[in-house]
Coordinates of C-alpha atoms in Angstrom, one line a residue:
M1 CA 0.0 0.0 0.0
S2 CA 1.3 3.4 -0.9
A3 CA 2.5 6.0 1.7
S4 CA -0.1 8.4 0.4
R5 CA -2.9 5.9 0.8
I6 CA -1.8 5.2 4.4
G7 CA -1.7 8.9 5.1
Q8 CA -5.3 9.2 3.9
M9 CA -6.4 6.4 6.0
L10 CA -4.7 7.4 9.3
P11 CA -6.5 10.2 11.1
S12 CA -4.5 12.6 13.2
R13 CA -4.2 12.3 16.9
S14 CA -5.7 8.7 16.9
V15 CA -5.0 5.9 19.2
S16 CA -5.2 2.3 18.0
V17 CA -6.6 -0.5 20.2
L18 CA -6.6 -4.2 19.2
N19 CA -10.1 -5.7 19.5
G20 CA -10.4 -9.2 18.0
G21 CA -8.8 -8.4 14.7
N22 CA -10.4 -5.1 14.3
V23 CA -8.6 -1.8 15.0
W24 CA -10.5 1.2 16.5
F25 CA -9.2 4.7 16.3
F26 CA -10.6 6.8 19.1
G27 CA -10.7 10.5 18.2
G28 CA -10.9 9.7 14.5
G29 CA -13.9 7.4 14.9
T30 CA -12.6 5.1 12.1
Q31 CA -12.7 1.3 12.2
Y32 CA -10.4 -0.6 10.0
P33 CA -11.2 -4.2 9.0
A34 CA -9.4 -7.4 10.1
G35 CA -6.6 -7.5 7.5
Y36 CA -4.3 -4.9 9.0
L37 CA -2.7 -4.2 12.3
V38 CA -2.3 -0.4 12.5
S39 CA 0.5 0.9 14.7
G40 CA -0.6 4.1 16.3
V41 CA 3.0 5.2 17.1
R42 CA 4.7 4.0 13.9
S43 CA 2.2 5.1 11.2
M44 CA 2.6 1.8 9.3
L45 CA 0.4 -1.1 8.4
I46 CA 1.3 -4.7 9.0
P47 CA -0.6 -7.5 7.2
S48 CA -2.6 -9.4 9.8
Q49 CA -1.7 -12.8 8.4
L50 CA 1.1 -12.4 10.8
S51 CA -0.3 -12.4 14.3
P52 CA 0.4 -9.1 15.9
F53 CA 2.0 -10.9 18.8
S54 CA 4.1 -13.3 16.7
P55 CA 7.8 -13.2 16.8
Q56 CA 7.9 -12.1 13.2
S57 CA 5.6 -9.1 13.8
I58 CA 7.5 -8.1 16.9
A59 CA 10.7 -8.4 15.1
L60 CA 9.4 -6.5 12.2
S61 CA 8.1 -3.6 14.3
G62 CA 11.3 -3.5 16.3
V63 CA 13.5 -3.3 13.3
S64 CA 11.4 -0.4 12.0
E65 CA 11.7 1.4 15.2
R66 CA 15.4 1.0 15.4
R67 CA 16.0 1.9 11.8
R68 CA 13.9 5.0 12.0
G69 CA 15.2 6.1 15.4
L70 CA 11.8 6.0 17.0
A71 CA 11.1 5.6 20.7
Q72 CA 11.1 2.1 22.2
E73 CA 8.2 0.8 24.3
K74 CA 9.0 -0.4 27.9
M75 CA 6.8 -2.2 30.4
T76 CA 6.6 -0.6 33.8
E77 CA 6.3 -2.6 37.1
N78 CA 2.5 -2.3 37.0
G79 CA 2.3 -3.8 33.5
V80 CA 1.6 -0.5 31.6
F81 CA 3.6 0.2 28.5
S82 CA 5.6 3.5 28.6
R83 CA 7.7 5.1 25.9
D84 CA 10.9 7.0 25.9
K85 CA 10.5 10.7 25.0
V86 CA 10.6 11.4 21.3
L87 CA 12.2 14.8 22.0
T88 CA 15.2 14.5 24.3
I89 CA 18.3 16.6 24.8
D90 CA 20.0 14.2 22.4
T91 CA 17.4 14.3 19.7
M92 CA 16.5 18.0 19.8
N93 CA 17.8 20.5 17.3
P94 CA 21.6 20.8 18.1
T95 CA 21.8 24.5 17.1
V96 CA 19.3 25.5 19.8
K97 CA 21.6 24.1 22.4
N98 CA 24.3 26.5 21.3
V99 CA 22.1 29.6 21.8
E100 CA 22.9 31.8 24.8
Y101 CA 21.3 35.0 25.9
A102 CA 23.1 36.6 28.8
V103 CA 20.6 39.4 29.2
R104 CA 18.1 36.9 30.6
G105 CA 20.6 34.3 31.7
P106 CA 21.6 32.7 35.1
I107 CA 22.0 36.0 36.9
V108 CA 18.5 37.1 36.0
Q109 CA 17.1 33.7 36.9
R110 CA 18.7 33.9 40.3
A111 CA 17.5 37.5 40.8
M112 CA 13.9 36.3 40.3
Q113 CA 14.4 33.5 42.8
I114 CA 15.7 36.0 45.3
E115 CA 12.7 38.3 44.8
K116 CA 10.5 35.3 45.5
E117 CA 12.5 34.5 48.6
L118 CA 12.1 38.1 49.8
R119 CA 8.4 37.9 49.4
E120 CA 8.3 34.7 51.4
G121 CA 10.1 36.5 54.3
V122 CA 13.6 35.1 53.8
K123 CA 16.1 37.5 55.4
K124 CA 18.6 39.1 53.2
P125 CA 21.2 41.9 53.6
F126 CA 18.9 44.0 51.4
T127 CA 15.1 44.6 51.0
E128 CA 14.8 44.6 47.2
V129 CA 16.4 43.5 44.0
I130 CA 17.4 46.4 41.8
K131 CA 17.5 45.2 38.2
A132 CA 19.8 47.0 35.8
N133 CA 20.3 44.1 33.5
I134 CA 18.0 45.0 30.6
G135 CA 16.8 48.0 28.7
D136 CA 13.2 47.8 29.7
A137 CA 12.5 51.5 30.3
H138 CA 8.9 51.3 31.7
A139 CA 9.7 48.4 34.0
M140 CA 12.4 50.8 35.4
G141 CA 9.8 53.5 36.0
Q142 CA 10.0 55.6 32.9
Q143 CA 6.6 57.0 32.1
P144 CA 4.9 56.5 28.7
I145 CA 4.3 59.3 26.3
T146 CA 0.7 60.6 26.9
F147 CA -0.1 61.0 23.2
F148 CA 1.0 57.5 22.3
R149 CA -1.2 55.9 24.9
Q150 CA -4.2 58.1 24.1
V151 CA -4.2 57.0 20.4
L152 CA -3.6 53.4 21.4
A153 CA -6.5 53.5 23.8
L154 CA -8.7 54.9 21.0
C155 CA -7.6 52.3 18.6
S156 CA -8.2 49.5 21.1
Y157 CA -11.6 50.8 22.1
P158 CA -13.1 53.0 19.3
E159 CA -16.1 53.8 21.4
L160 CA -13.9 56.3 23.1
L161 CA -13.8 58.4 19.9
N162 CA -17.2 59.7 21.0
E163 CA -15.8 61.0 24.3
N164 CA -14.6 64.6 24.8
M165 CA -11.7 63.6 27.0
F166 CA -9.2 63.1 24.1
P167 CA -7.6 65.8 21.9
E168 CA -8.6 66.0 18.3
D169 CA -5.2 65.1 16.8
A170 CA -5.2 61.9 18.8
K171 CA -8.6 61.0 17.5
N172 CA -7.6 61.8 13.9
R173 CA -4.5 59.6 14.2
A174 CA -6.7 56.8 15.6
R175 CA -9.4 57.1 12.9
R176 CA -6.7 57.0 10.2
I177 CA -5.1 53.9 11.6
L178 CA -8.5 52.2 12.2
Q179 CA -9.6 52.9 8.6
A180 CA -6.5 51.1 7.4
C181 CA -7.3 48.0 9.5
G182 CA -9.5 45.1 8.5
G183 CA -13.0 45.7 9.8
G184 CA -11.8 48.9 11.5
S185 CA -10.1 46.8 14.2
V186 CA -6.5 46.5 15.5
G187 CA -7.5 42.9 16.3
A188 CA -7.5 42.0 12.5
Y189 CA -4.5 40.8 10.6
S190 CA -2.7 43.4 8.5
A191 CA -0.8 42.9 5.3
S192 CA 2.4 40.8 6.0
Q193 CA 4.7 43.7 5.1
G194 CA 2.6 46.0 7.4
I195 CA -0.2 48.4 7.2
D196 CA 0.3 50.5 4.0
C197 CA -0.3 53.9 5.5
V198 CA 2.1 53.2 8.3
R199 CA 4.8 52.2 5.8
Q200 CA 4.2 55.4 4.0
D201 CA 4.6 57.4 7.2
V202 CA 7.8 55.5 8.0
A203 CA 9.1 56.4 4.5
R204 CA 8.3 60.1 5.0
Y205 CA 10.0 60.0 8.5
I206 CA 13.2 58.5 7.0
E207 CA 13.2 61.2 4.3
R208 CA 12.9 64.0 6.9
R209 CA 15.5 62.4 9.1
D210 CA 18.0 62.0 6.3
G211 CA 17.6 65.4 4.7
G212 CA 15.5 64.5 1.8
V213 CA 17.1 61.2 0.7
P214 CA 14.3 59.4 -1.0
C215 CA 12.6 56.4 0.7
D216 CA 10.3 54.0 -1.2
P217 CA 7.5 52.5 1.1
D218 CA 7.9 49.3 -0.8
N219 CA 11.3 48.9 0.8
V220 CA 9.9 49.3 4.3
Y221 CA 8.9 46.3 6.3
L222 CA 7.2 46.6 9.7
T223 CA 8.5 44.1 12.1
T224 CA 8.0 42.7 15.6
G225 CA 10.5 44.9 17.2
A226 CA 13.9 45.3 15.5
S227 CA 14.9 41.8 16.6
D228 CA 12.4 40.3 14.2
G229 CA 13.8 42.2 11.2
I230 CA 17.4 41.4 12.1
V231 CA 16.8 37.6 12.4
T232 CA 14.8 37.7 9.2
M233 CA 17.7 39.3 7.3
L234 CA 20.1 36.8 8.7
K235 CA 17.9 33.9 7.6
L236 CA 18.1 35.3 4.0
L237 CA 21.9 35.6 4.2
V238 CA 22.9 32.3 5.8
C239 CA 23.8 29.4 3.4
G240 CA 26.6 27.0 2.4
E241 CA 28.5 24.3 4.1
G242 CA 32.0 23.9 5.4
A243 CA 34.3 26.6 4.1
S244 CA 31.5 28.1 2.1
R245 CA 29.3 28.6 5.2
T246 CA 28.1 32.1 5.6
G247 CA 30.1 34.2 8.1
V248 CA 28.6 37.3 9.7
M249 CA 30.8 40.0 11.3
I250 CA 29.6 41.3 14.6
S251 CA 31.2 43.7 17.1
I252 CA 32.6 42.5 20.3
P253 CA 31.3 43.4 22.8
Q254 CA 28.0 42.7 21.0
Y255 CA 24.2 42.5 21.8
P256 CA 23.6 38.7 22.4
L257 CA 20.7 38.6 19.9
Y258 CA 23.3 38.4 17.2
S259 CA 25.4 35.6 18.6
A260 CA 22.2 33.7 19.6
A261 CA 20.6 34.1 16.1
L262 CA 23.8 33.0 14.3
A263 CA 24.1 30.0 16.6
E264 CA 20.5 28.9 15.9
L265 CA 21.0 29.4 12.2
G266 CA 24.3 27.5 12.2
A267 CA 26.2 30.5 10.8
V268 CA 29.7 31.4 11.5
Q269 CA 30.2 34.2 14.0
V270 CA 33.0 36.5 12.9
N271 CA 34.2 38.8 15.7
Y272 CA 35.7 42.2 15.3
Y273 CA 36.7 44.1 18.4
L274 CA 35.7 47.6 19.3
N275 CA 38.5 49.8 20.6
E276 CA 37.9 50.3 24.3
E277 CA 40.9 52.8 24.6
K278 CA 39.2 55.1 22.0
C279 CA 35.7 55.0 23.6
W280 CA 34.6 51.8 21.9
S281 CA 35.1 53.2 18.4
M282 CA 35.4 51.0 15.3
D283 CA 38.9 50.4 13.8
L284 CA 39.3 49.8 10.1
S285 CA 42.5 47.8 10.6
E286 CA 40.6 45.5 13.0
L287 CA 37.8 45.0 10.4
E288 CA 40.5 44.0 7.9
R289 CA 42.2 41.6 10.3
S290 CA 38.9 40.0 11.3
L291 CA 37.7 39.5 7.6
A292 CA 41.1 38.1 6.4
E293 CA 41.2 35.6 9.3
A294 CA 37.5 34.6 8.7
R295 CA 38.0 34.0 5.0
K296 CA 40.3 31.1 5.8
H297 CA 37.4 29.0 7.1
C298 CA 34.1 30.6 6.0
N299 CA 32.5 32.9 3.5
P300 CA 31.9 36.3 5.3
K301 CA 28.9 38.0 3.7
A302 CA 27.6 40.6 6.2
L303 CA 28.8 43.2 8.5
C304 CA 26.6 44.3 11.5
I305 CA 26.9 47.6 13.3
I306 CA 25.0 48.8 16.4
N307 CA 25.0 52.6 16.5
P308 CA 24.6 54.0 19.1
G309 CA 26.2 51.1 20.8
N310 CA 24.8 48.3 22.9
P311 CA 26.3 47.3 25.4
T312 CA 29.0 49.9 25.1
G313 CA 27.1 53.3 24.8
Q314 CA 29.3 54.8 22.1
V315 CA 28.2 57.0 19.2
Q316 CA 30.2 56.4 16.0
S317 CA 31.5 59.4 14.2
R318 CA 30.6 60.3 10.6
Q319 CA 34.1 59.5 9.5
C320 CA 33.8 56.0 11.0
I321 CA 30.6 55.4 9.2
E322 CA 32.1 56.5 5.9
D323 CA 35.1 54.2 6.5
V324 CA 32.7 51.2 7.2
I325 CA 30.7 51.9 4.1
R326 CA 33.8 52.1 1.9
F327 CA 35.1 48.9 3.5
A328 CA 31.8 47.1 2.8
A329 CA 31.8 48.2 -0.8
K330 CA 35.4 47.1 -1.3
E331 CA 34.9 43.7 0.3
R332 CA 31.4 43.1 -1.0
L333 CA 29.7 42.8 2.4
F334 CA 26.0 43.3 3.1
L335 CA 25.6 46.0 5.7
M336 CA 23.1 45.6 8.6
A337 CA 22.7 48.9 10.7
D338 CA 21.0 48.5 14.0
E339 CA 19.9 52.0 14.8
V340 CA 17.3 51.5 17.5
Y341 CA 18.9 54.0 19.8
Q342 CA 19.1 56.9 17.3
D343 CA 17.4 59.4 19.6
N344 CA 19.6 58.4 22.6
V345 CA 22.6 60.7 22.1
Y346 CA 23.8 62.5 25.1
A347 CA 27.5 63.5 24.9
E348 CA 28.6 66.9 23.7
G349 CA 30.0 66.8 20.2
C350 CA 28.3 63.5 19.4
Q351 CA 25.6 63.2 16.7
F352 CA 23.6 60.3 15.2
H353 CA 24.3 59.8 11.5
S354 CA 22.2 57.2 9.8
F355 CA 24.1 54.7 7.6
K356 CA 21.6 55.4 4.8
K357 CA 22.1 59.2 4.8
V358 CA 25.9 58.8 4.8
L359 CA 25.7 56.1 2.1
F360 CA 23.8 58.5 -0.3
E361 CA 26.0 61.4 0.5
L362 CA 29.0 59.4 -0.6
G363 CA 27.5 59.4 -4.2
P364 CA 26.3 56.9 -6.7
E365 CA 29.4 54.8 -6.6
Y366 CA 28.2 53.7 -3.2
S367 CA 24.5 54.5 -3.0
D368 CA 23.8 52.5 -6.2
N369 CA 25.7 49.4 -5.1
V370 CA 26.1 48.9 -1.3
E371 CA 23.4 46.6 0.0
L372 CA 22.0 47.9 3.3
A373 CA 19.3 46.9 5.8
S374 CA 18.7 49.4 8.7
F375 CA 16.4 48.8 11.7
H376 CA 14.5 50.9 14.2
S377 CA 12.1 50.1 17.1
T378 CA 9.5 51.5 19.5
S379 CA 11.3 49.9 22.4
K380 CA 14.1 52.4 23.0
C381 CA 14.8 56.1 22.5
Y382 CA 12.3 58.2 24.5
M383 CA 9.4 55.8 23.9
G384 CA 10.5 52.7 25.8
E385 CA 7.5 50.8 24.6
C386 CA 9.1 47.4 24.6
G387 CA 6.0 45.3 25.2
F388 CA 4.2 46.5 22.0
R389 CA 6.9 45.0 19.8
G390 CA 6.8 47.6 17.1
G391 CA 9.6 48.2 14.6
Y392 CA 10.6 48.5 11.0
M393 CA 13.4 47.7 8.6
E394 CA 14.3 49.4 5.3
V395 CA 16.3 47.6 2.7
I396 CA 18.4 49.4 0.1
N397 CA 19.8 48.0 -3.2
M398 CA 18.4 44.5 -2.5
D399 CA 18.2 42.2 -5.5
P400 CA 14.5 42.2 -6.7
E401 CA 14.4 38.4 -6.7
V402 CA 15.7 38.3 -3.2
Q403 CA 13.3 40.9 -2.1
A404 CA 10.4 38.8 -3.5
Q405 CA 11.7 35.9 -1.3
L406 CA 11.9 38.3 1.7
S407 CA 8.2 39.2 1.1
K408 CA 7.4 35.5 1.1
L409 CA 9.3 34.9 4.2
V410 CA 7.6 37.6 6.2
S411 CA 4.2 36.3 5.0
V412 CA 4.8 33.1 6.9
R413 CA 4.4 34.8 10.2
L414 CA 1.3 36.5 8.9
C415 CA 1.9 40.1 10.2
P416 CA 3.6 42.0 13.0
P417 CA 1.4 42.9 16.0
V418 CA -1.0 45.5 14.7
P419 CA -0.9 47.6 18.0
G420 CA 2.8 47.7 17.6
Q421 CA 2.4 48.9 14.0
A422 CA 0.1 51.6 15.3
L423 CA 2.6 52.7 17.8
M424 CA 5.4 52.8 15.2
D425 CA 3.1 55.1 13.2
L426 CA 2.8 57.5 16.1
V427 CA 6.6 57.5 16.6
V428 CA 7.3 58.5 13.0
N429 CA 4.2 60.7 12.7
S430 CA 4.2 62.5 16.1
P431 CA 2.2 65.7 16.9
Q432 CA 3.3 68.7 14.9
P433 CA 3.5 72.3 15.8
G434 CA -0.1 73.8 15.9
E435 CA -1.7 70.5 16.8
P436 CA -3.3 70.3 20.3
S437 CA -0.9 67.6 21.6
H438 CA 2.4 69.1 20.4
T439 CA 3.3 71.1 23.4
T440 CA 2.8 68.2 25.9
F441 CA 4.5 65.8 23.6
M442 CA 7.6 67.8 23.2
K443 CA 7.8 68.5 26.9
E444 CA 7.5 64.8 27.8
R445 CA 10.0 63.8 25.0
T446 CA 12.6 66.4 26.0
A447 CA 12.2 65.6 29.7
T448 CA 12.8 61.8 29.1
L449 CA 15.9 62.3 27.0
S450 CA 17.3 65.0 29.3
L451 CA 16.9 62.8 32.4
L452 CA 18.7 59.9 30.5
A453 CA 21.5 62.3 29.7
E454 CA 21.9 63.3 33.3
K455 CA 21.9 59.7 34.4
A456 CA 24.5 58.7 31.8
K457 CA 26.8 61.4 33.1
L458 CA 26.1 60.4 36.8
T459 CA 26.9 56.8 36.1
E460 CA 30.2 57.6 34.3
Q461 CA 31.3 60.0 37.1
I462 CA 30.5 57.8 40.1
L463 CA 32.0 54.6 38.6
N464 CA 35.2 56.4 37.7
T465 CA 35.7 57.3 41.4
V466 CA 36.0 53.6 42.3
P467 CA 39.5 52.2 42.3
G468 CA 39.7 49.3 39.9
I469 CA 36.7 50.4 37.8
T470 CA 37.1 52.4 34.6
C471 CA 34.0 53.6 32.7
N472 CA 34.1 55.2 29.3
P473 CA 31.7 58.1 28.6
V474 CA 28.1 57.0 28.0
Q475 CA 27.7 58.9 24.8
G476 CA 24.4 57.3 23.9
A477 CA 22.0 54.4 24.1
M478 CA 21.0 53.2 27.6
Y479 CA 24.0 51.4 29.1
S480 CA 27.5 51.7 30.6
F481 CA 30.1 48.9 30.1
P482 CA 32.8 49.6 32.7
N483 CA 36.1 47.7 32.9
I484 CA 36.6 46.0 36.2
S485 CA 40.0 44.9 37.7
L486 CA 39.6 41.5 39.4
P487 CA 42.2 40.1 41.9
E488 CA 43.9 37.0 40.7
K489 CA 42.6 35.0 43.6
S490 CA 39.0 35.7 42.6
I491 CA 39.7 34.7 39.0
N492 CA 41.2 31.4 40.2
E493 CA 38.3 30.7 42.5
A494 CA 35.8 31.5 39.7
K495 CA 37.6 29.0 37.3
S496 CA 37.6 26.3 40.0
L497 CA 33.9 26.8 40.6
S498 CA 33.1 26.5 36.9
L499 CA 34.1 22.8 37.1
S500 CA 31.3 22.1 39.5
P501 CA 27.8 21.3 38.0
Q502 CA 26.2 23.4 40.8
A503 CA 28.2 26.6 40.0
L504 CA 26.5 29.3 37.9
G505 CA 29.7 31.3 37.4
Q506 CA 31.9 30.1 34.7
A507 CA 33.7 33.3 33.9
P508 CA 35.4 35.6 36.5
D509 CA 33.0 38.5 35.9
M510 CA 30.0 36.1 36.2
F511 CA 31.4 35.1 39.6
Y512 CA 31.7 38.8 40.5
C513 CA 28.2 39.7 39.4
M514 CA 26.7 36.7 41.1
K515 CA 28.3 37.7 44.4
L516 CA 27.2 41.3 43.8
L517 CA 23.6 40.0 43.4
E518 CA 23.7 37.8 46.5
E519 CA 25.2 40.4 48.8
T520 CA 23.5 43.6 47.6
G521 CA 20.5 42.7 45.5
I522 CA 22.0 44.5 42.4
C523 CA 21.3 42.6 39.1
L524 CA 23.9 43.4 36.4
V525 CA 25.1 41.3 33.4
P526 CA 28.7 40.1 33.2
G527 CA 30.7 41.3 30.3
S528 CA 31.5 37.7 29.3
G529 CA 27.8 37.5 28.1
F530 CA 28.6 40.1 25.5
G531 CA 32.1 39.1 24.5
Q532 CA 35.3 41.0 25.5
K533 CA 39.0 40.7 24.8
D534 CA 40.8 37.9 26.7
G535 CA 42.0 39.0 30.1
T536 CA 39.6 41.9 30.4
Y537 CA 36.4 41.9 32.6
H538 CA 33.3 44.1 32.5
F539 CA 29.7 44.3 33.4
R540 CA 26.8 46.0 31.7
M541 CA 24.3 48.1 33.5
T542 CA 21.5 50.2 32.3
I543 CA 21.1 53.8 33.2
L544 CA 17.3 53.5 33.3
P545 CA 16.5 53.2 37.1
P546 CA 15.0 56.3 38.6
T547 CA 17.7 58.7 39.8
D548 CA 17.3 57.9 43.5
K549 CA 17.6 54.2 42.9
L550 CA 20.4 54.7 40.4
K551 CA 22.4 56.5 43.1
I552 CA 21.7 53.6 45.6
L553 CA 22.8 51.1 42.9
L554 CA 26.0 52.9 42.1
A555 CA 26.8 53.4 45.9
K556 CA 26.3 49.6 46.4
V557 CA 28.5 48.8 43.5
Q558 CA 31.2 51.1 44.8
E559 CA 31.1 49.6 48.3
F560 CA 30.9 46.0 47.0
H561 CA 33.9 46.4 44.6
Q562 CA 36.1 47.7 47.3
K563 CA 35.0 44.9 49.7
F564 CA 35.4 42.3 46.9
T565 CA 38.9 43.6 46.1
Q566 CA 40.0 43.4 49.8
Q567 CA 38.6 40.0 50.2
Y568 CA 40.5 38.4 47.3
S569 CA 43.7 40.4 47.5

């Protein structure tokens, strides 16, 4: 009997039970005649001329299982058959086991356990856990922008459009978004590439930002946060085997999304190191070294840049961006520009330059040829709306046939969250002068960014007063990434602990951060989770906590580091 015929006969989720030569399938309701023994776990038919309990049948089914790697049945002590798990640590996708994401790794898991212990009354040398491990602005107390939440409320519950409590510009934005939604509801699917009017607004925003450089809405894809767009592009790029396997150049230190995605896709991670001595700037000679070394064992095809930087908080200069674009053109590399912190620039003399703007200002030699994907999000900047998962990517100079495949790929996930798309529209189409909400909007936006700038400066200043800690200026983004000097005794103890299955700390800065958490309740992420030069140690902390808590956090770090150094000296 053909496999297709068998597939037609076997209903899904059915269980076979022998009953005097007949086989019943519960859940499917189908009875098959005496003539076949149907195996509910093997999806195969065995002629019933062989008794199902004969040695031949048992041998046949056993061979099938072993050959096909299927689970074996075992009888328990009470006479019930049990099976080994189909999905085990040995049979699961091996690339998933290589995925690591330090931002929500062992330190954070332990922090959550400690919070539970505190709630249960367990005595600690502190009364709360202060989390500075992740750039989740609202969780840290940052207030949402009023206009954004007004429009989202109206979109979510259109009956509110009849109320007088909302300004007219908020109502107009909501009506326009709802008119573009199926059935006038943000609960409906949108087009896979995103709502058309939102993509048009994104295109106009990019044109304003980049001084009139044209943007085609057809090259804009709305995404589930920037992460979704980044992973989607990596899926398109990765191919080949062995020495032809795709390599992707990423900065070290890096945001763990990149290493995690590359591990899951089985791509080759190609590290290039940022220059800590020069405020984490990119170095052309380092890019050249990294690329030449990678070409010995893989096929590097893409270069990823995070600007402003995560976890390092630097803002790359225009000259640096020009050098990177020329390098990519010369070496035929696809550029991926992660620009989700583009409004988070604090340091005097620093300015955000989009890769697209610089690319086009370099002239047709580059703007007509260099392939670029850039990414933005609603999660960072002054918005901090991480939970709505709004974002976009724009692709430049993409091969039309590849772009058709990109459109197909995004259609598989149906569409990004529509409320997130609506929020993205408000970010790129915010209240304008003369509209009722403009004054309040600008006041809130300015206050949020100004406070972040103050906290960036405060963090740098206090950390640099601690002997053994050196912190570069936090020029932008939401993080500091200070260098910490660790005593040799602590390094040796950390390494010895890593040999124990119970130990969470495998790297010296993991050991340091775990002790910091246990003794002070401060949750930071060790630099080893982001990558760093051998022999150097760091931690990443956000500047997002409220100023009063940030001061407490920094004071505790200062006290702990001095105590830690004395303990292990």
